[in-house]
XYZ file of C-alpha atoms in Angstrom:
549
model
C -28.241 -10.443 2.992
C -27.603 -13.432 5.258
C -24.294 -13.221 7.154
C -22.554 -16.537 7.703
C -21.164 -17.077 11.169
C -18.291 -19.225 9.936
C -16.700 -16.424 7.940
C -15.820 -19.026 5.304
C -16.868 -19.544 1.706
C -19.486 -22.244 2.462
C -22.715 -21.928 4.496
C -22.955 -24.114 7.588
C -25.881 -26.018 9.077
C -26.177 -23.325 11.732
C -26.206 -20.613 9.061
C -29.010 -22.377 7.197
C -31.105 -22.890 10.323
C -30.668 -19.262 11.348
C -31.598 -18.086 7.856
C -34.600 -20.392 7.340
C -35.984 -20.060 10.848
C -38.910 -22.431 11.490
C -38.559 -23.943 8.023
C -35.433 -25.848 9.153
C -34.977 -26.707 12.834
C -32.298 -28.858 14.515
C -33.442 -32.007 16.307
C -30.151 -33.765 17.134
C -28.299 -31.946 18.566
C -30.536 -29.170 19.833
C -28.234 -26.508 18.366
C -27.120 -27.020 14.783
C -23.332 -27.422 14.468
C -21.065 -25.250 12.324
C -20.538 -28.032 9.807
C -19.950 -26.669 6.301
C -22.465 -27.726 3.658
C -21.048 -28.397 0.198
C -24.442 -28.943 -1.461
C -28.114 -29.730 -0.819
C -29.193 -33.137 -2.174
C -32.634 -34.791 -2.230
C -32.873 -38.588 -2.215
C -35.480 -41.173 -1.182
C -33.156 -44.121 -1.736
C -32.436 -46.550 1.056
C -28.749 -46.159 0.140
C -28.061 -42.768 -1.479
C -24.310 -42.868 -0.810
C -23.297 -43.769 -4.416
C -24.628 -40.345 -5.414
C -22.940 -38.355 -2.646
C -19.447 -36.828 -2.480
C -19.440 -35.852 1.190
C -20.377 -32.622 2.933
C -23.964 -32.544 1.578
C -27.131 -31.808 3.531
C -29.377 -34.742 2.558
C -33.125 -34.050 2.339
C -35.659 -36.926 2.487
C -39.351 -37.542 3.239
C -38.502 -41.043 4.432
C -40.174 -42.684 1.486
C -37.245 -45.074 1.209
C -37.301 -46.151 4.829
C -38.011 -49.861 4.369
C -40.867 -51.218 6.448
C -41.031 -54.778 7.772
C -43.007 -57.428 5.868
C -45.838 -56.848 8.339
C -45.894 -53.131 7.379
C -44.331 -51.933 10.593
C -41.787 -49.074 10.637
C -38.133 -49.991 9.967
C -36.290 -51.528 12.869
C -33.658 -49.779 14.965
C -31.089 -52.068 13.303
C -32.130 -50.872 9.851
C -31.958 -47.201 10.866
C -28.541 -47.860 12.396
C -27.213 -49.172 9.087
C -28.800 -46.302 7.121
C -27.283 -43.655 9.381
C -23.894 -45.373 9.448
C -23.762 -45.328 5.626
C -24.392 -41.577 5.635
C -21.783 -40.938 8.319
C -19.205 -43.030 6.447
C -19.857 -40.966 3.322
C -19.286 -37.758 5.295
C -22.620 -35.989 4.861
C -22.947 -32.825 6.935
C -26.481 -33.599 8.082
C -29.847 -35.284 7.392
C -33.082 -33.255 7.179
C -36.425 -35.108 7.243
C -39.488 -33.482 5.704
C -42.441 -34.550 7.884
C -46.038 -34.749 6.737
C -46.293 -36.486 3.365
C -44.904 -39.865 4.550
C -44.162 -39.656 8.269
C -46.087 -37.368 10.611
C -42.980 -37.141 12.789
C -39.365 -38.215 12.615
C -39.182 -41.934 13.460
C -37.831 -42.640 16.942
C -35.508 -45.309 15.571
C -33.878 -42.694 13.282
C -33.472 -40.269 16.193
C -31.767 -42.944 18.302
C -29.471 -44.009 15.478
C -28.480 -40.409 14.654
C -27.805 -39.654 18.314
C -25.507 -42.691 18.684
C -23.645 -41.996 15.418
C -23.326 -38.239 15.928
C -25.154 -37.404 12.706
C -26.872 -33.984 12.804
C -30.603 -34.523 12.317
C -32.931 -31.692 11.284
C -36.661 -31.288 10.614
C -38.412 -29.597 7.695
C -42.058 -29.060 8.740
C -45.014 -29.311 6.407
C -45.761 -27.605 4.116
C -42.202 -26.194 3.581
C -41.007 -27.413 0.166
C -37.492 -28.830 -0.196
C -36.966 -26.261 -2.942
C -37.058 -23.488 -0.314
C -34.066 -25.042 1.475
C -32.140 -25.532 -1.774
C -32.792 -21.989 -2.977
C -31.747 -20.462 0.311
C -28.538 -22.500 0.362
C -27.492 -21.476 -3.149
C -28.441 -17.862 -2.474
C -26.231 -17.820 0.627
C -23.408 -19.418 -1.332
C -23.627 -16.737 -4.025
C -23.665 -13.977 -1.404
C -20.669 -15.588 0.269
C -18.731 -15.606 -2.999
C -19.508 -11.943 -3.593
C -18.497 -11.046 -0.065
C -15.267 -13.036 -0.348
C -14.488 -11.319 -3.648
C -15.131 -7.912 -2.098
C -12.895 -8.736 0.864
C -10.158 -9.961 -1.457
C -10.369 -6.795 -3.558
C -10.236 -4.691 -0.405
C -7.127 -6.560 0.791
C -5.412 -6.118 -2.581
C -6.312 -2.408 -2.655
C -4.888 -2.068 0.845
C -1.563 -3.528 -0.322
C -1.442 -1.165 -3.300
C -2.196 1.828 -1.063
C 0.605 0.780 1.304
C 3.096 0.499 -1.565
C 2.714 4.178 -2.503
C 3.076 5.563 1.017
C 6.033 7.281 2.642
C 7.461 4.004 4.019
C 6.183 1.446 1.494
C 7.967 -1.723 2.602
C 7.057 -1.656 6.342
C 3.495 -0.572 5.529
C 3.069 -3.302 2.929
C 4.379 -5.993 5.291
C 2.116 -4.762 8.089
C -1.013 -4.902 5.924
C -0.036 -8.225 4.386
C 0.445 -9.770 7.831
C -2.917 -8.424 8.968
C -4.724 -9.623 5.847
C -3.328 -13.149 6.138
C -3.481 -13.311 9.943
C 0.216 -14.232 10.009
C 3.585 -12.507 9.644
C 5.609 -11.190 6.714
C 9.277 -10.409 6.077
C 11.292 -8.718 3.342
C 14.590 -10.577 2.913
C 17.811 -9.565 1.188
C 19.093 -11.798 -1.645
C 21.226 -13.703 0.911
C 18.211 -14.213 3.204
C 19.056 -11.560 5.793
C 15.820 -9.910 7.080
C 15.530 -6.297 5.956
C 12.100 -5.730 7.519
C 9.731 -7.944 9.513
C 6.179 -7.481 10.790
C 5.358 -8.027 13.562
C 8.792 -7.315 15.016
C 8.671 -10.263 17.409
C 8.977 -12.584 14.362
C 12.513 -11.376 13.581
C 14.101 -14.515 15.044
C 11.848 -16.705 12.901
C 12.725 -14.702 9.795
C 16.440 -15.133 10.498
C 15.960 -18.906 10.534
C 15.099 -18.700 6.823
C 18.670 -17.788 5.791
C 19.685 -21.424 5.326
C 16.651 -22.127 3.140
C 17.346 -19.033 1.046
C 20.962 -20.074 0.514
C 19.741 -23.455 -0.721
C 17.353 -21.705 -3.106
C 20.184 -19.501 -4.377
C 22.328 -22.594 -4.951
C 19.736 -23.869 -7.424
C 20.700 -21.007 -9.712
C 17.155 -20.045 -10.714
C 14.701 -17.772 -8.946
C 12.688 -20.404 -7.105
C 9.882 -20.200 -4.566
C 9.445 -22.646 -1.706
C 7.014 -23.645 1.044
C 8.517 -24.990 4.242
C 7.526 -25.678 7.857
C 8.902 -23.389 10.539
C 7.788 -24.227 14.060
C 4.002 -24.286 14.112
C 3.775 -22.227 10.925
C 3.996 -22.834 7.198
C 6.165 -20.279 5.407
C 6.000 -19.364 1.719
C 9.185 -17.793 0.329
C 8.772 -15.972 -2.988
C 11.670 -14.430 -4.989
C 11.714 -10.772 -6.010
C 13.431 -10.454 -9.362
C 14.044 -7.990 -12.154
C 14.701 -10.204 -15.145
C 17.652 -12.431 -14.281
C 18.662 -10.268 -11.317
C 17.578 -11.347 -7.828
C 16.477 -8.416 -5.654
C 15.431 -10.313 -2.524
C 12.630 -12.482 -1.158
C 9.202 -12.113 0.434
C 8.374 -14.558 3.233
C 4.859 -15.087 4.623
C 4.234 -17.209 7.712
C 0.812 -18.549 8.678
C -0.553 -21.177 11.022
C -1.070 -24.428 9.138
C -2.479 -24.804 6.600
C -1.657 -21.708 4.525
C -4.979 -20.649 2.951
C -5.275 -19.990 -0.810
C -6.155 -16.379 -0.051
C -2.759 -15.838 1.584
C -1.032 -17.240 -1.492
C -2.991 -14.903 -3.767
C -2.113 -11.892 -1.616
C 1.504 -13.026 -1.638
C 1.626 -12.785 -5.437
C 0.273 -9.228 -5.318
C 2.790 -8.321 -2.611
C 5.627 -9.858 -4.667
C 4.721 -7.674 -7.648
C 4.509 -4.539 -5.494
C 7.734 -5.269 -3.596
C 9.538 -5.959 -6.872
C 8.431 -2.599 -8.258
C 9.477 -0.903 -5.029
C 12.862 -2.675 -5.039
C 13.563 -1.695 -8.652
C 12.492 1.900 -7.973
C 14.581 2.105 -4.790
C 17.621 0.685 -6.564
C 17.337 3.217 -9.366
C 17.140 5.986 -6.797
C 20.217 4.558 -5.062
C 22.092 4.412 -8.347
C 21.114 7.992 -9.133
C 22.355 9.073 -5.692
C 25.595 7.121 -6.117
C 26.533 9.000 -9.296
C 27.360 12.315 -7.559
C 28.889 10.425 -4.622
C 31.141 8.606 -7.082
C 32.205 11.939 -8.582
C 33.154 13.214 -5.119
C 35.183 10.058 -4.468
C 36.986 10.522 -7.798
C 37.900 14.088 -6.840
C 39.246 12.925 -3.468
C 41.274 10.173 -5.162
C 42.846 12.790 -7.431
C 43.676 15.021 -4.467
C 41.234 17.752 -5.572
C 39.863 18.319 -2.078
C 38.840 21.940 -2.677
C 36.883 20.960 -5.791
C 35.303 18.069 -3.891
C 34.163 20.414 -1.124
C 32.659 22.888 -3.596
C 30.799 20.074 -5.361
C 29.669 18.620 -2.017
C 28.159 21.958 -0.942
C 26.280 22.130 -4.245
C 25.009 18.550 -3.769
C 24.101 19.039 -0.123
C 26.729 16.561 1.133
C 28.506 17.393 4.389
C 32.155 16.393 3.914
C 34.034 16.079 7.231
C 37.545 17.428 7.805
C 38.848 13.922 8.458
C 37.577 10.500 7.564
C 38.511 6.903 6.834
C 38.447 5.342 3.387
C 37.449 1.727 2.913
C 37.359 -0.817 0.099
C 35.035 -3.822 -0.034
C 35.078 -6.880 -2.292
C 33.746 -10.418 -2.594
C 30.339 -9.467 -4.052
C 29.326 -7.391 -7.059
C 29.091 -3.646 -6.517
C 25.288 -3.528 -6.692
C 24.958 -6.233 -4.026
C 27.374 -4.400 -1.718
C 25.824 -0.986 -2.275
C 22.358 -2.484 -1.826
C 23.472 -4.075 1.443
C 24.770 -0.690 2.604
C 21.415 0.949 2.029
C 19.535 -1.934 3.628
C 21.630 -2.023 6.825
C 20.649 0.176 9.801
C 23.286 2.772 10.625
C 24.520 3.310 7.065
C 23.481 6.961 6.915
C 25.088 7.595 10.294
C 28.496 6.121 9.482
C 28.942 6.302 5.676
C 29.596 9.708 4.103
C 30.137 8.573 0.500
C 29.764 5.241 -1.266
C 30.338 4.230 -4.860
C 31.980 1.705 -7.156
C 35.713 1.298 -6.634
C 38.161 2.713 -9.155
C 39.379 -0.077 -11.506
C 42.944 0.652 -10.433
C 42.054 0.024 -6.809
C 40.408 -3.268 -7.656
C 43.287 -4.412 -9.836
C 45.925 -3.350 -7.382
C 44.210 -5.171 -4.560
C 43.874 -8.245 -6.682
C 47.626 -8.174 -7.364
C 48.664 -7.697 -3.774
C 49.612 -4.037 -3.671
C 48.992 -0.576 -5.028
C 50.452 0.532 -8.303
C 52.904 3.362 -8.080
C 52.155 6.809 -9.395
C 54.423 6.543 -12.434
C 53.155 3.084 -13.287
C 49.545 4.236 -13.016
C 50.363 7.120 -15.318
C 51.709 4.737 -17.922
C 55.451 5.403 -17.476
C 56.267 1.707 -17.686
C 53.976 -0.187 -20.092
C 55.069 -3.525 -18.731
C 54.293 -2.455 -15.208
C 50.872 -1.216 -16.200
C 50.102 -4.453 -18.026
C 51.469 -7.084 -15.646
C 51.321 -5.250 -12.364
C 48.555 -2.737 -11.948
C 46.137 -4.420 -14.287
C 46.646 -7.944 -13.021
C 46.544 -11.081 -15.155
C 43.024 -10.704 -16.417
C 42.969 -6.942 -16.587
C 39.854 -6.699 -14.444
C 39.225 -6.489 -10.787
C 36.347 -8.916 -10.581
C 35.025 -9.996 -7.211
C 38.569 -10.629 -5.911
C 39.437 -6.947 -6.339
C 37.828 -3.963 -4.674
C 34.394 -3.257 -6.094
C 33.027 -0.739 -3.583
C 34.706 2.375 -2.161
C 33.534 4.173 0.973
C 34.363 7.325 2.866
C 33.544 6.590 6.518
C 33.310 8.948 9.453
C 36.265 8.958 11.842
C 34.737 7.097 14.775
C 35.107 3.782 16.508
C 31.389 3.162 16.039
C 31.770 3.467 12.260
C 34.560 0.880 12.253
C 32.502 -1.530 14.356
C 29.507 -1.017 12.092
C 31.554 -1.767 8.973
C 33.042 -4.867 10.554
C 29.561 -6.118 11.378
C 28.388 -5.450 7.816
C 31.278 -7.378 6.265
C 30.817 -10.354 8.601
C 27.091 -10.514 7.754
C 27.643 -10.775 3.975
C 28.844 -14.236 2.891
C 32.058 -13.950 0.886
C 32.574 -10.241 1.529
C 35.865 -8.823 2.797
C 37.126 -5.301 3.381
C 39.927 -3.012 4.469
C 39.559 0.251 6.388
C 42.180 2.988 6.299
C 43.545 4.924 9.250
C 41.917 8.263 10.107
C 43.358 11.026 7.941
C 42.581 14.385 6.402
C 40.764 14.237 3.098
C 43.839 15.563 1.267
C 45.475 12.177 2.024
C 42.563 10.095 0.713
C 44.440 8.985 -2.423
C 47.478 7.761 -0.483
C 45.234 6.054 2.067
C 43.323 4.243 -0.681
C 46.561 2.784 -2.069
C 47.467 1.395 1.342
C 43.932 0.076 1.855
C 44.037 -1.642 -1.556
C 47.238 -3.428 -0.566
C 45.735 -4.499 2.774
C 42.622 -5.820 1.075
C 44.689 -8.375 -0.845
C 45.624 -10.300 2.308
C 42.209 -10.067 3.946
C 40.238 -13.291 4.295
C 36.518 -13.518 3.387
C 34.299 -12.385 6.223
C 37.078 -10.216 7.697
C 37.827 -6.485 7.849
C 41.436 -5.290 8.041
C 41.581 -2.105 10.107
C 44.682 0.003 9.491
C 44.041 2.232 12.494
C 46.820 1.353 14.916
C 45.398 3.026 17.983
C 46.648 5.807 20.180
C 50.359 4.919 19.885
C 50.299 5.370 16.125
C 52.662 2.416 15.818
C 51.918 -0.238 13.208
C 52.075 -3.909 14.211
C 55.120 -4.638 12.029
C 55.271 -8.375 12.678
C 52.056 -10.356 12.571
C 50.834 -13.430 10.685
C 48.584 -11.210 8.627
C 51.418 -8.893 7.586
C 53.729 -11.809 6.844
C 51.065 -13.303 4.578
C 50.714 -9.928 2.882
C 54.483 -9.673 2.385
C 54.649 -13.125 0.788
C 51.852 -12.193 -1.604
C 53.370 -8.799 -2.356
C 56.668 -10.306 -3.459
C 55.158 -13.423 -5.039
C 55.370 -12.026 -8.624
C 59.168 -12.275 -8.447
C 59.844 -15.559 -10.328
C 61.449 -18.543 -8.691
C 64.136 -18.718 -11.360
C 66.538 -15.923 -10.536
C 64.180 -14.682 -7.871
C 66.858 -14.436 -5.202
C 68.916 -12.187 -7.458
C 65.903 -9.936 -8.054
C 65.109 -9.821 -4.338
C 68.754 -9.005 -3.517
C 68.758 -6.345 -6.242
C 65.522 -4.870 -4.858
C 67.017 -4.723 -1.345
C 70.217 -3.133 -2.623
C 68.311 -0.614 -4.736
C 66.203 0.402 -1.748
C 69.274 0.758 0.509
C 71.412 2.634 -1.993
C 71.228 6.170 -3.261
C 72.217 5.314 -6.828
C 72.495 2.461 -9.292
C 76.270 2.640 -8.977
C 76.105 2.121 -5.194
C 73.760 -0.834 -5.648
C 76.024 -2.310 -8.332
C 79.069 -2.104 -6.029
C 77.106 -3.797 -3.227
C 76.020 -6.617 -5.548
C 79.315 -6.888 -7.427
C 77.683 -6.441 -10.845
C 77.672 -3.785 -13.576
C 75.312 -0.858 -13.043
C 73.543 -1.683 -16.342
C 72.698 -5.084 -14.834
C 71.159 -3.310 -11.841
C 69.193 -1.011 -14.161
C 67.791 -3.960 -16.135
C 66.891 -5.855 -12.958
C 65.141 -2.799 -11.444
C 63.113 -2.346 -14.646
C 62.066 -5.991 -14.465
C 61.176 -5.683 -10.762
C 59.035 -2.615 -11.451
C 57.291 -4.471 -14.257
C 56.579 -7.559 -12.155
C 55.413 -5.702 -9.045
C 53.545 -2.911 -10.821
C 55.386 -0.094 -9.059
C 57.934 2.616 -9.655
C 60.885 2.699 -7.258
C 60.861 6.470 -7.632
C 57.658 6.473 -5.546
C 58.547 6.814 -1.831
C 55.314 5.046 -0.813
C 56.232 2.075 -2.983
C 59.805 2.001 -1.637
C 58.577 1.981 1.957
C 55.998 -0.721 1.194
C 58.507 -3.023 -0.533
C 61.145 -2.476 2.132
C 58.649 -3.605 4.773
C 57.757 -6.657 2.669
C 61.442 -7.599 2.327
C 62.029 -7.284 6.076
C 58.970 -9.400 6.913
C 60.133 -12.183 4.582
C 63.668 -12.126 5.988
C 65.379 -10.874 2.842
C-alpha cells in the first residue's frame, strides 16, 4: 500500500513520483511539489483547457505541439502561451511522455514552465500512460479506505469515551484530539461546564452571547461563527423540545468536513449522556425532596432516620434557601453542573407550592391559613392570584451547610444564572427549618433578579431593621390592603397587633368590636395570614413600622 505524504484524501505529485519511481520523474522543479492531483488526463490538443476542471495532471506526448511552417519545433512564444493556458486553468502539473514524438522534452517547454512555475515531469519510454493513470486511481482508492478507517476509529473512540467513568471530559478530550482543535460542553445559557484543553476556557466563555442569541430564536439552532483565529461550530443538545445544553468545537480555519461529522456523533453521545445524567439527578432528588418535606413539617427525628437509611449526612445546623427565576429542572441542573455543589449543598429539591406562592405574594402564609382555617385567606393570600408559583415564586429548595463559604458559593451561583434570584436563611437547628423557610419565602419576594438576600445578620444577631430593601419588602407585604378604606384597615391592623383583645382595639379605634372582628377577618384574607400566629404578628408589625403606620 502506498502511503501519501500529504495525509489528505487526494494523492499529490510527490506521492505519484515516489510511488512510480523511474516511470515518473520531476524535471521542473527538481523535487515534485505536494500539489494535490484531482485526476489524470491525457490530451494531445494544442489547447486542452476546455476539457479540464483544474487540479489535473495532464499527460501528453507533444503531438499537438505546433511546428513552424518550415517544420521546426514550436517557438518559445508558442510554448509560453501553451503553458500559460494550463496555469490559468489550474492544472497541478504537466507530464511529457518522451520517445514516440519527441526524444526529449523541448527546451522551449522547459523554459516556459520554469518561468510560469508549472511543475513539469517526464514519463520515459516505454512507460505507458495507462500505468500512471492506474497508479493514481489505485492510490486514491487506498486513500479513501484509509480515511474511512480513520473516521471509524475516531467515532469508535468517541463512543468508548462516552461509556467511561467520566464520560463528558473524556469525550471532549478525544473530540479535540480527533479534530486537532478544542471542544466545550456548555449549559443551556452558554456557561462552560467542561472544556478541553483547559486553556480554552476563556474562549468558551466568549460564546455566552452567541448562545443567548440562539436561545432568543426560540428553536434549537446550530451556528458557525468566527472566534479569534478559529471557526467555532455550536450544536444544540436537546431531548425533544427541551434544551439540555450545547457542544462547541473550535478549529483553525477552515473547519474540515471530518470535524463536522465527528461533531454530530459527539452531539448524539452528549445528548444521551445528558438525558441519562438528568434522570439520575431526578432519581436522587426524590429522596432528598422527601427529607426536605420532613424538615418542613418539623419531623426532624424522622428525617434523620430516613437520612441514615439513604446514606445522607444531615448536619446539626444548616441554612435553608429558596431559588426562583428559572424552572426547577434548570436550577437543579445548574446546581449539579457547578463546582462546589456537593461541598456546600446537603439537600436540594423542588420547592413546596406553598413556599412558591407565599413568596410570590410577598410573605409567608400563617399556620392556620395554610391549614385551611380561613378559605378566603387560602385562596387570595397563600395561593396568590393565579394559584401557582411559576417562575416568580420559589421553585427550588436547598438545605445548605452553615458556613460562609456556602453562602458565597450560592451567591455566585445565583449571579451566574440570568434571571435567577434567591434568599438564604440564617443559621439554625434543623428543628427550626419550617419557620426559617417561611421567613426566607417572604425575603425572596423583595429580591431582585441576579441577587441573593442573606438573612444571616452576623455576629451581633441584630437585624438591619431599616434599609431600602426592607422598606421595599414592607410596601409589597402590605400592598394587598386596598386603597379604598386601606387606611382604616392599616389602623385596625396596628391596633389589633398592639391590643390584647378585640375590645381593647375597638376602644382605641372608637368603633364597635364587631367592626374590628370583620376588619381583622378581611385583613387575614387579603394578607394570607392568621393574626393568631406570633410569627405573622411580628412580621406585620415590622412592616407597619417600616411604612410609618
